[in-house]
Short mmCIF file of C-alpha atoms in Angstrom, two decimals:
data_model
loop_
_atom_site.label_atom_id
_atom_site.label_comp_id
_atom_site.label_asym_id
_atom_site.label_seq_id
_atom_site.Cartn_x
_atom_site.Cartn_y
_atom_site.Cartn_z
CA MET A 23 -23.23 -26.42 33.13
CA ALA A 24 -21.78 -23.22 34.55
CA SER A 25 -20.91 -24.89 37.84
CA GLU A 26 -19.34 -27.80 35.98
CA LYS A 27 -17.20 -25.38 34.08
CA LYS A 28 -16.12 -23.80 37.33
CA GLU A 29 -15.14 -27.22 38.59
CA ILE A 30 -13.12 -27.87 35.48
CA ALA A 31 -11.41 -24.49 35.86
CA ALA A 32 -10.57 -25.34 39.46
CA LEU A 33 -9.22 -28.67 38.29
CA LEU A 34 -7.02 -27.01 35.67
CA SER A 35 -5.83 -24.50 38.21
CA LYS A 36 -4.92 -27.33 40.59
CA TYR A 37 -2.86 -29.16 37.97
CA GLN A 38 -1.43 -25.99 36.42
CA GLU A 39 2.18 -27.10 36.88
CA GLU A 40 1.53 -30.45 35.28
CA ILE A 41 -0.18 -28.82 32.28
CA LEU A 42 2.62 -26.35 31.78
CA ASP A 43 5.21 -29.11 31.93
CA ALA A 44 3.33 -31.13 29.33
CA TRP A 45 2.91 -28.04 27.16
CA HIS A 46 6.61 -27.21 27.28
CA ARG A 47 7.48 -30.79 26.37
CA GLN A 48 5.11 -30.51 23.41
CA LEU A 49 6.69 -27.24 22.34
CA ILE A 50 10.19 -28.66 22.44
CA VAL A 51 9.12 -31.61 20.30
CA ARG A 52 6.79 -29.89 17.88
CA SER A 53 8.29 -26.47 17.38
CA ASN A 54 11.91 -26.83 18.09
CA SER A 55 13.02 -23.97 15.88
CA LEU A 56 10.60 -21.58 17.53
CA MET A 57 11.86 -22.52 20.97
CA GLU A 58 15.40 -21.97 19.82
CA ILE A 59 14.55 -18.46 18.74
CA ILE A 60 12.48 -17.23 21.65
CA GLY A 61 14.08 -19.39 24.36
CA LEU A 62 12.45 -21.49 27.04
CA THR A 63 12.29 -18.77 29.66
CA GLU A 64 10.33 -16.44 27.43
CA ALA A 65 8.13 -19.26 26.18
CA LYS A 66 7.38 -20.14 29.80
CA SER A 67 6.23 -16.63 30.59
CA PHE A 68 3.83 -16.78 27.62
CA THR A 69 2.49 -20.25 28.36
CA GLN A 70 1.92 -19.34 31.96
CA GLY A 71 0.08 -16.16 31.05
CA ILE A 72 -2.04 -17.92 28.48
CA LEU A 73 -2.97 -20.75 30.85
CA GLU A 74 -3.90 -18.31 33.61
CA HIS A 75 -6.20 -16.48 31.27
CA PHE A 76 -7.56 -19.74 29.99
CA ILE A 77 -8.56 -20.71 33.50
CA THR A 78 -10.21 -17.34 34.12
CA LEU A 79 -12.04 -17.33 30.81
CA PHE A 80 -13.10 -20.96 30.78
CA PRO A 81 -16.05 -20.72 33.22
CA LEU A 82 -17.45 -17.67 31.45
CA ALA A 83 -20.27 -18.14 29.04
CA GLU A 84 -19.13 -18.28 25.45
CA THR A 85 -21.52 -15.52 24.46
CA GLU A 86 -19.71 -13.13 26.72
CA ASN A 87 -16.98 -11.76 24.56
CA ASP A 88 -14.61 -8.97 23.84
CA GLU A 89 -16.18 -6.57 26.34
CA ASN A 90 -14.76 -8.66 29.12
CA LYS A 91 -11.66 -7.36 30.82
CA SER A 92 -9.92 -10.72 30.74
CA TYR A 93 -10.37 -10.94 27.02
CA ARG A 94 -8.74 -7.58 26.59
CA GLU A 95 -5.88 -8.64 28.80
CA ILE A 96 -5.28 -11.77 26.81
CA ASP A 97 -5.41 -9.72 23.63
CA ASP A 98 -2.55 -7.68 25.03
CA LEU A 99 -0.67 -10.85 25.86
CA PHE A 100 -1.21 -12.23 22.38
CA SER A 101 -0.17 -9.03 20.70
CA ASP A 102 3.01 -9.12 22.75
CA LEU A 103 3.59 -12.72 21.67
CA SER A 104 2.72 -12.10 18.03
CA GLY A 105 4.71 -8.90 17.90
CA LYS A 106 7.83 -10.63 19.24
CA MET A 107 7.43 -13.50 16.83
CA THR A 108 6.68 -11.32 13.82
CA SER A 109 9.72 -9.19 14.41
CA GLN A 110 11.82 -12.36 14.54
CA ASN A 111 10.33 -13.69 11.32
CA ILE A 112 8.55 -16.61 12.87
CA SER A 113 5.89 -17.95 10.54
CA PRO A 114 2.22 -17.80 11.51
CA SER A 115 1.96 -21.59 11.35
CA GLU A 116 4.57 -21.87 14.06
CA ILE A 117 2.63 -19.45 16.20
CA ALA A 118 -0.47 -21.55 15.57
CA VAL A 119 1.39 -24.70 16.65
CA PHE A 120 2.44 -22.85 19.79
CA ILE A 121 -1.20 -22.31 20.74
CA PHE A 122 -2.59 -25.60 19.46
CA SER A 123 -0.05 -27.65 21.35
CA MET A 124 -1.82 -26.44 24.46
CA LYS A 125 -4.56 -28.93 23.63
CA GLU A 126 -2.22 -31.82 24.12
CA ALA A 127 -1.34 -30.50 27.54
CA VAL A 128 -4.87 -29.74 28.69
CA PHE A 129 -6.80 -32.70 27.29
CA PRO A 130 -4.86 -35.44 29.14
CA ILE A 131 -5.61 -33.71 32.43
CA LEU A 132 -9.30 -33.58 31.57
CA GLN A 133 -9.22 -37.23 30.56
CA LYS A 134 -7.55 -38.21 33.76
CA TYR A 135 -9.79 -36.43 36.21
CA ILE A 136 -13.20 -36.05 34.60
CA ASP A 137 -15.90 -38.68 34.48
CA ASN A 138 -16.63 -40.22 31.16
CA LYS A 139 -20.09 -38.74 30.84
CA ASP A 140 -18.85 -35.16 31.20
CA LEU A 141 -15.62 -35.65 29.35
CA SER A 142 -16.68 -34.92 25.77
CA GLY A 143 -18.45 -31.71 26.80
CA ALA A 144 -15.41 -30.53 28.69
CA ILE A 145 -13.07 -31.31 25.81
CA ILE A 146 -15.30 -29.54 23.32
CA SER A 147 -15.47 -26.38 25.44
CA ALA A 148 -11.75 -26.38 26.13
CA GLY A 149 -10.97 -27.02 22.47
CA ARG A 150 -13.22 -24.20 21.42
CA LEU A 151 -11.52 -21.71 23.70
CA ILE A 152 -8.08 -22.79 22.51
CA ASP A 153 -9.22 -22.43 18.89
CA ARG A 154 -10.39 -18.98 19.70
CA PHE A 155 -7.01 -18.14 21.19
CA ALA A 156 -5.36 -19.33 17.99
CA VAL A 157 -7.67 -17.23 15.84
CA ASN A 158 -6.90 -14.23 18.03
CA THR A 159 -3.16 -14.65 17.68
CA PHE A 160 -3.53 -15.00 13.96
CA GLU A 161 -5.55 -11.82 13.70
CA ILE A 162 -3.04 -9.96 15.81
CA TYR A 163 -0.23 -11.42 13.73
CA LEU A 164 -1.86 -10.04 10.59
CA ASN A 165 -2.40 -6.64 12.16
CA THR A 166 1.23 -6.47 13.22
CA ARG A 167 2.30 -7.37 9.70
CA GLU A 168 0.05 -4.76 8.19
CA LYS A 169 1.42 -2.16 10.54
CA ILE A 170 4.97 -3.04 9.50
CA ILE A 171 3.99 -2.80 5.82
CA SER A 172 2.38 0.60 6.17
CA GLU A 173 5.34 1.87 8.17
CA GLN A 174 7.69 0.70 5.46
CA GLN A 175 5.51 2.33 2.85
CA ARG A 176 5.68 5.59 4.71
CA ALA A 177 9.42 5.32 5.12
CA PHE A 178 9.72 4.62 1.42
CA MET A 179 7.68 7.68 0.52
CA GLU A 180 9.92 9.77 2.69
CA ILE A 181 13.14 9.11 0.91
CA SER A 182 14.77 12.45 1.32
CA VAL A 183 15.68 14.77 -1.49
CA PRO A 184 19.45 14.89 -1.88
CA VAL A 185 21.25 17.96 -3.13
CA VAL A 186 24.44 17.50 -5.10
CA ARG A 187 26.80 20.39 -5.56
CA VAL A 188 28.11 19.48 -8.99
CA TRP A 189 30.11 22.62 -9.67
CA HIS A 190 30.74 26.06 -8.33
CA ARG A 191 27.35 27.82 -8.14
CA ILE A 192 25.58 24.84 -9.69
CA ILE A 193 23.46 22.42 -7.69
CA MET A 194 21.73 19.28 -8.90
CA ILE A 195 18.71 17.56 -7.40
CA PRO A 196 17.82 14.10 -8.66
CA LEU A 197 14.10 13.49 -8.28
CA ILE A 198 12.86 9.94 -7.82
CA GLY A 199 9.57 8.15 -7.37
CA MET A 200 6.26 9.87 -7.09
CA LEU A 201 6.18 13.62 -6.69
CA ASP A 202 3.26 14.03 -4.34
CA SER A 203 2.59 17.34 -2.63
CA GLU A 204 4.62 16.45 0.45
CA ARG A 205 7.64 15.38 -1.52
CA THR A 206 7.34 18.48 -3.71
CA GLN A 207 7.19 20.71 -0.67
CA LEU A 208 10.35 19.06 0.61
CA MET A 209 12.01 19.37 -2.80
CA MET A 210 11.20 23.10 -2.97
CA GLU A 211 12.53 23.74 0.51
CA VAL A 212 15.68 21.79 -0.09
CA MET A 213 16.30 23.47 -3.42
CA LEU A 214 15.69 27.02 -2.23
CA THR A 215 17.76 26.54 0.91
CA ALA A 216 20.60 25.06 -1.09
CA LEU A 217 20.45 27.93 -3.60
CA GLU A 218 20.75 30.38 -0.75
CA ASP A 219 23.44 28.53 1.19
CA THR A 220 25.70 27.83 -1.76
CA GLN A 221 24.98 31.09 -3.58
CA SER A 222 24.27 28.99 -6.63
CA LYS A 223 22.85 30.47 -9.77
CA VAL A 224 21.65 27.29 -11.41
CA ALA A 225 19.60 24.40 -10.06
CA ILE A 226 19.39 21.28 -12.22
CA LEU A 227 16.34 19.15 -11.50
CA ASP A 228 16.78 15.69 -12.97
CA ILE A 229 13.52 13.85 -13.59
CA SER A 230 15.00 10.63 -15.03
CA GLY A 231 13.86 8.80 -11.91
CA ILE A 232 10.24 9.87 -12.15
CA PRO A 233 8.24 7.09 -13.77
CA VAL A 234 5.23 9.13 -14.83
CA VAL A 235 5.30 12.81 -15.67
CA ASP A 236 1.71 13.95 -15.55
CA THR A 237 0.08 17.34 -15.08
CA LEU A 238 0.72 17.31 -11.34
CA VAL A 239 4.44 16.73 -11.77
CA ALA A 240 4.50 19.37 -14.51
CA ARG A 241 2.81 21.89 -12.25
CA HIS A 242 5.29 21.18 -9.46
CA LEU A 243 8.20 21.65 -11.84
CA ILE A 244 6.82 24.96 -13.11
CA THR A 245 6.32 26.16 -9.54
CA ALA A 246 9.85 25.14 -8.57
CA ALA A 247 11.28 26.95 -11.60
CA SER A 248 9.43 30.17 -10.84
CA ALA A 249 10.47 30.02 -7.19
CA ALA A 250 14.10 29.65 -8.25
CA LYS A 251 13.66 32.57 -10.62
CA LEU A 252 12.50 34.76 -7.74
CA MET A 253 15.86 34.10 -6.14
CA GLY A 254 17.65 35.12 -9.27
CA ALA A 255 18.56 31.56 -10.16
CA GLU A 256 17.83 29.49 -13.21
CA CYS A 257 16.19 26.10 -13.11
CA ILE A 258 17.11 23.47 -15.69
CA ILE A 259 15.05 20.33 -15.98
CA THR A 260 16.96 17.36 -17.32
CA GLY A 261 15.96 13.81 -18.11
CA VAL A 262 13.08 14.73 -20.43
CA ARG A 263 13.00 11.69 -22.67
CA SER A 264 11.26 11.69 -26.04
CA ARG A 265 8.21 9.76 -24.90
CA ILE A 266 7.77 12.13 -21.97
CA ALA A 267 8.02 15.11 -24.32
CA GLN A 268 5.36 13.63 -26.61
CA THR A 269 3.09 12.83 -23.71
CA LEU A 270 3.41 16.30 -22.25
CA VAL A 271 2.60 17.89 -25.59
CA GLN A 272 -0.49 15.74 -25.96
CA LEU A 273 -1.53 16.54 -22.42
CA GLY A 274 -1.38 20.17 -23.42
CA VAL A 275 1.18 21.07 -20.80
CA ASP A 276 3.14 24.21 -21.63
CA LEU A 277 6.43 24.22 -19.79
CA GLY A 278 6.85 27.71 -21.15
CA ASP A 279 9.95 29.39 -19.83
CA VAL A 280 11.27 26.36 -18.03
CA VAL A 281 14.53 25.33 -19.61
CA THR A 282 14.68 21.62 -20.34
CA ARG A 283 17.32 19.24 -21.63
CA THR A 284 17.30 15.57 -22.48
CA THR A 285 20.44 14.53 -20.68
CA MET A 286 22.20 15.51 -17.54
CA SER A 287 25.38 16.36 -19.43
CA ASP A 288 23.53 18.79 -21.70
CA GLY A 289 22.05 20.35 -18.61
CA LEU A 290 25.42 20.70 -16.98
CA GLN A 291 26.89 22.19 -20.14
CA LEU A 292 24.15 24.81 -20.18
CA ALA A 293 24.59 25.48 -16.50
CA LEU A 294 28.29 26.13 -17.01
CA GLU A 295 27.49 28.55 -19.82
CA LEU A 296 24.92 30.34 -17.69
CA THR A 297 27.39 30.81 -14.86
CA GLY A 298 30.18 31.79 -17.26
CA GLN A 299 32.38 28.84 -16.40
CA LYS A 300 34.35 26.38 -18.43
CA ILE A 301 35.83 23.03 -17.73
CA GLY A 302 39.51 23.11 -18.66
CA GLU A 303 40.14 21.36 -21.94
CA MET B 17 -22.73 2.88 -20.36
CA LYS B 18 -23.25 -0.68 -19.28
CA LYS B 19 -20.84 -2.18 -16.87
CA THR B 20 -21.00 -5.61 -18.44
CA GLU B 21 -18.32 -6.19 -20.98
CA ASN B 22 -19.28 -6.98 -24.53
CA ASN B 23 -16.18 -9.04 -24.76
CA LYS B 24 -16.27 -11.47 -27.65
CA ASN B 25 -13.52 -13.59 -26.24
CA PRO B 26 -14.52 -14.78 -22.80
CA SER B 27 -11.21 -16.48 -22.11
CA ARG B 28 -9.51 -13.08 -22.03
CA ALA B 29 -12.21 -11.40 -20.02
CA GLU B 30 -10.12 -11.33 -16.88
CA VAL B 31 -10.90 -8.11 -15.06
CA TRP B 32 -8.48 -6.64 -12.62
CA GLU B 33 -9.98 -4.30 -10.06
CA GLN B 34 -8.52 -2.00 -7.51
CA GLU B 35 -9.91 0.45 -5.01
CA ILE B 36 -8.56 3.95 -5.46
CA SER B 37 -8.58 5.81 -2.20
CA ILE B 38 -5.12 7.08 -1.36
CA TYR B 39 -2.11 8.34 -3.30
CA GLU B 40 -0.33 5.01 -3.01
CA ASP B 41 -3.21 3.41 -4.92
CA ILE B 42 -2.39 5.64 -7.88
CA ILE B 43 1.10 4.14 -7.98
CA LEU B 44 -0.30 0.62 -7.85
CA ALA B 45 -2.81 1.40 -10.61
CA ARG B 46 -0.09 2.81 -12.84
CA GLN B 47 2.19 -0.14 -12.24
CA LYS B 48 -0.57 -2.63 -12.99
CA VAL B 49 -1.53 -0.92 -16.25
CA LYS B 50 2.10 -0.66 -17.28
CA VAL B 51 2.75 -4.36 -16.71
CA MET B 52 -0.42 -5.33 -18.59
CA MET B 53 0.50 -3.13 -21.53
CA GLN B 54 4.01 -4.55 -21.62
CA GLU B 55 2.61 -8.07 -21.73
CA MET B 56 0.16 -7.15 -24.47
CA GLY B 57 2.95 -5.71 -26.59
CA PHE B 58 2.20 -2.01 -26.59
CA SER B 59 5.01 0.34 -27.54
CA VAL B 60 6.88 2.22 -24.84
CA LEU B 61 5.33 5.46 -26.07
CA ALA B 62 1.81 4.03 -25.83
CA GLN B 63 2.61 2.74 -22.37
CA THR B 64 3.80 6.18 -21.28
CA ARG B 65 0.70 7.87 -22.72
CA ILE B 66 -1.79 5.51 -21.13
CA VAL B 67 -0.01 5.29 -17.79
CA THR B 68 -0.02 9.09 -17.68
CA ALA B 69 -3.75 9.14 -18.45
CA VAL B 70 -4.33 6.52 -15.73
CA SER B 71 -2.36 8.68 -13.33
CA GLU B 72 -4.56 11.70 -14.09
CA LEU B 73 -7.85 9.82 -13.84
CA ALA B 74 -6.91 7.90 -10.71
CA ARG B 75 -5.81 11.10 -9.05
CA ASN B 76 -9.11 12.71 -9.95
CA ILE B 77 -10.77 10.01 -7.85
CA VAL B 78 -8.48 10.70 -4.90
CA ILE B 79 -8.82 14.47 -5.11
CA HIS B 80 -12.34 15.10 -6.36
CA ALA B 81 -14.24 12.02 -5.21
CA GLY B 82 -12.64 11.84 -1.78
CA GLY B 83 -11.01 8.53 -2.60
CA LYS B 84 -14.31 6.74 -3.04
CA GLY B 85 -13.78 4.90 -6.26
CA ARG B 86 -12.17 2.08 -8.10
CA MET B 87 -10.38 1.25 -11.28
CA SER B 88 -10.97 -1.87 -13.33
CA VAL B 89 -8.76 -2.95 -16.17
CA CYS B 90 -9.39 -5.63 -18.77
CA GLU B 91 -8.36 -6.70 -22.22
CA VAL B 92 -10.90 -6.17 -24.96
CA SER B 93 -11.00 -7.19 -28.60
CA LYS B 94 -12.70 -5.62 -31.57
CA THR B 95 -14.60 -8.35 -33.41
CA GLY B 96 -11.69 -10.64 -32.83
CA LYS B 97 -9.24 -8.47 -34.75
CA ARG B 98 -7.30 -6.03 -32.68
CA GLY B 99 -6.68 -6.34 -29.02
CA GLY B 100 -6.93 -3.43 -26.71
CA LEU B 101 -6.85 -2.38 -23.11
CA LYS B 102 -9.81 -0.88 -21.37
CA CYS B 103 -9.66 0.96 -18.07
CA ILE B 104 -12.77 2.05 -16.23
CA PHE B 105 -12.64 4.60 -13.43
CA GLU B 106 -15.76 4.65 -11.35
CA ASP B 107 -16.29 6.89 -8.37
CA ARG B 108 -19.02 7.72 -5.93
CA GLY B 109 -18.02 11.35 -5.69
CA PRO B 110 -20.18 14.46 -6.10
CA GLY B 111 -20.37 14.15 -9.88
CA ILE B 112 -19.45 16.78 -12.44
CA GLU B 113 -21.86 19.66 -12.88
CA ASN B 114 -20.82 20.67 -16.34
CA ILE B 115 -18.91 18.00 -18.23
CA GLU B 116 -18.29 20.25 -21.22
CA LYS B 117 -16.64 22.82 -19.00
CA ALA B 118 -14.70 20.20 -17.07
CA MET B 119 -13.33 18.86 -20.34
CA GLN B 120 -11.94 22.27 -21.33
CA SER B 121 -8.20 22.74 -21.07
CA GLY B 122 -7.30 24.96 -18.19
CA PHE B 123 -10.50 24.49 -16.24
CA SER B 124 -9.88 23.41 -12.69
CA THR B 125 -11.82 23.36 -9.45
CA SER B 126 -8.70 22.55 -7.51
CA ASN B 127 -5.43 24.42 -7.75
CA SER B 128 -4.13 22.36 -10.65
CA LEU B 129 -3.23 23.05 -14.26
CA GLY B 130 -6.70 21.96 -15.35
CA LEU B 131 -5.35 19.64 -17.99
CA GLY B 132 -6.05 16.29 -16.37
CA LEU B 133 -9.36 15.34 -17.98
CA SER B 134 -8.81 17.04 -21.31
CA GLY B 135 -5.26 15.71 -21.40
CA ALA B 136 -6.29 12.16 -20.58
CA LYS B 137 -8.76 12.30 -23.44
CA LYS B 138 -6.03 13.30 -25.86
CA LEU B 139 -3.70 10.58 -24.62
CA CYS B 140 -5.86 7.58 -25.48
CA ASN B 141 -7.75 6.17 -28.47
CA GLU B 142 -11.21 6.21 -26.96
CA PHE B 143 -12.54 8.22 -24.05
CA TYR B 144 -16.01 8.20 -22.54
CA ILE B 145 -17.22 10.14 -19.56
CA GLU B 146 -20.52 9.92 -17.78
CA SER B 147 -21.47 11.74 -14.63
CA PHE B 148 -24.51 12.06 -12.41
CA LEU B 149 -24.69 14.83 -9.84
CA GLY B 150 -24.59 13.42 -6.34
CA LYS B 151 -23.92 9.92 -7.61
CA GLY B 152 -20.54 9.87 -9.19
CA THR B 153 -18.54 9.81 -12.37
CA THR B 154 -17.41 7.03 -14.67
CA VAL B 155 -14.59 7.49 -17.12
CA THR B 156 -13.69 4.76 -19.59
CA ILE B 157 -10.61 4.79 -21.75
CA ILE B 158 -9.55 2.30 -24.41
CA GLU B 159 -6.25 1.97 -26.17
CA TRP B 160 -5.99 -0.35 -29.19
CA LEU B 161 -2.95 -2.22 -30.29
CA PRO B 162 -1.73 -0.84 -33.63
#
């Protein structure tokens, strides 16, 4: 069987050009949109690489797997292919068609040059390897997708903390999303630096954009307020809605000396008073 | 506490489960509970209370159980009368040595306010905690529709 497989591999290698031509014709017919996006030249480099690996891998026993160097190489090739296609929003089914259409290029060659008695065996083995290629690309496609998702998640978590200078010696920091320790660290740094740079006396932290105010958020707010106090500045927390107030009371959180207001405008009013300023009437 | 639900109405026994291992999972858990409560017709205040409790309990899994736990949420009904929402937080963490102490306000083994567990208890209608050293902790909370 092994020697037969070698013969088949030699046969495929001999008719490589013919197979590639047939494959490209298939691609143009069956996945026109994909070819339009990646272009024939690029498609050719992939088909050629895949066929070369196919010929190398075909004579190997099927039990021999991922340890093999050729398998790793083809994994790289597939991840390149999948990565390119994922970034261009090509659907996984189109990628699958790309691989499966190889069958229609390889099988006719086998039919043409292999005796009837060996033909079914050869087709089964070739089909199995192509299936395996397709499964590989699909796995790699999924991995690429997952990587993109987790990167986006990270980017989303890192939305920076903006500082708004609302008035002379008054800064405002709108807080949004989840206040985890990293974000809080960033918020503290940004706030303290801004207090120093602008010589501000009041920092307004607006928590309207924080969906859930739990004990962790409360602790962070208390810490921020006491840090501001050390710099001789006052911290006003705005955006404390009634349901948040009730929840905090039930939680048993004591915001103690932290000054809070329901709305931003109340907070600003207080800030103006604290800095001895007035908006002209 | 048995894990099987004594749900009288099997058609509503849909259980939603989620692994809690990283901070992002806490966000997902909160969002899921919020959406379910909205659909069930809880008031905004009740939603805020329970979502806050979920936030505390889910974070306990991330911080104290090393992210080895899960949350399951389902609708329950009390002899067919009132509907309610039940959330179970199970973890395979180290367990709590002294539950009474852990339930006290201000007690904390991490650098927190120490109000998470005691606060969560105050935020919901029913609260059950069970813990085995070396095995893990299970917290169940139920909120009934008014």
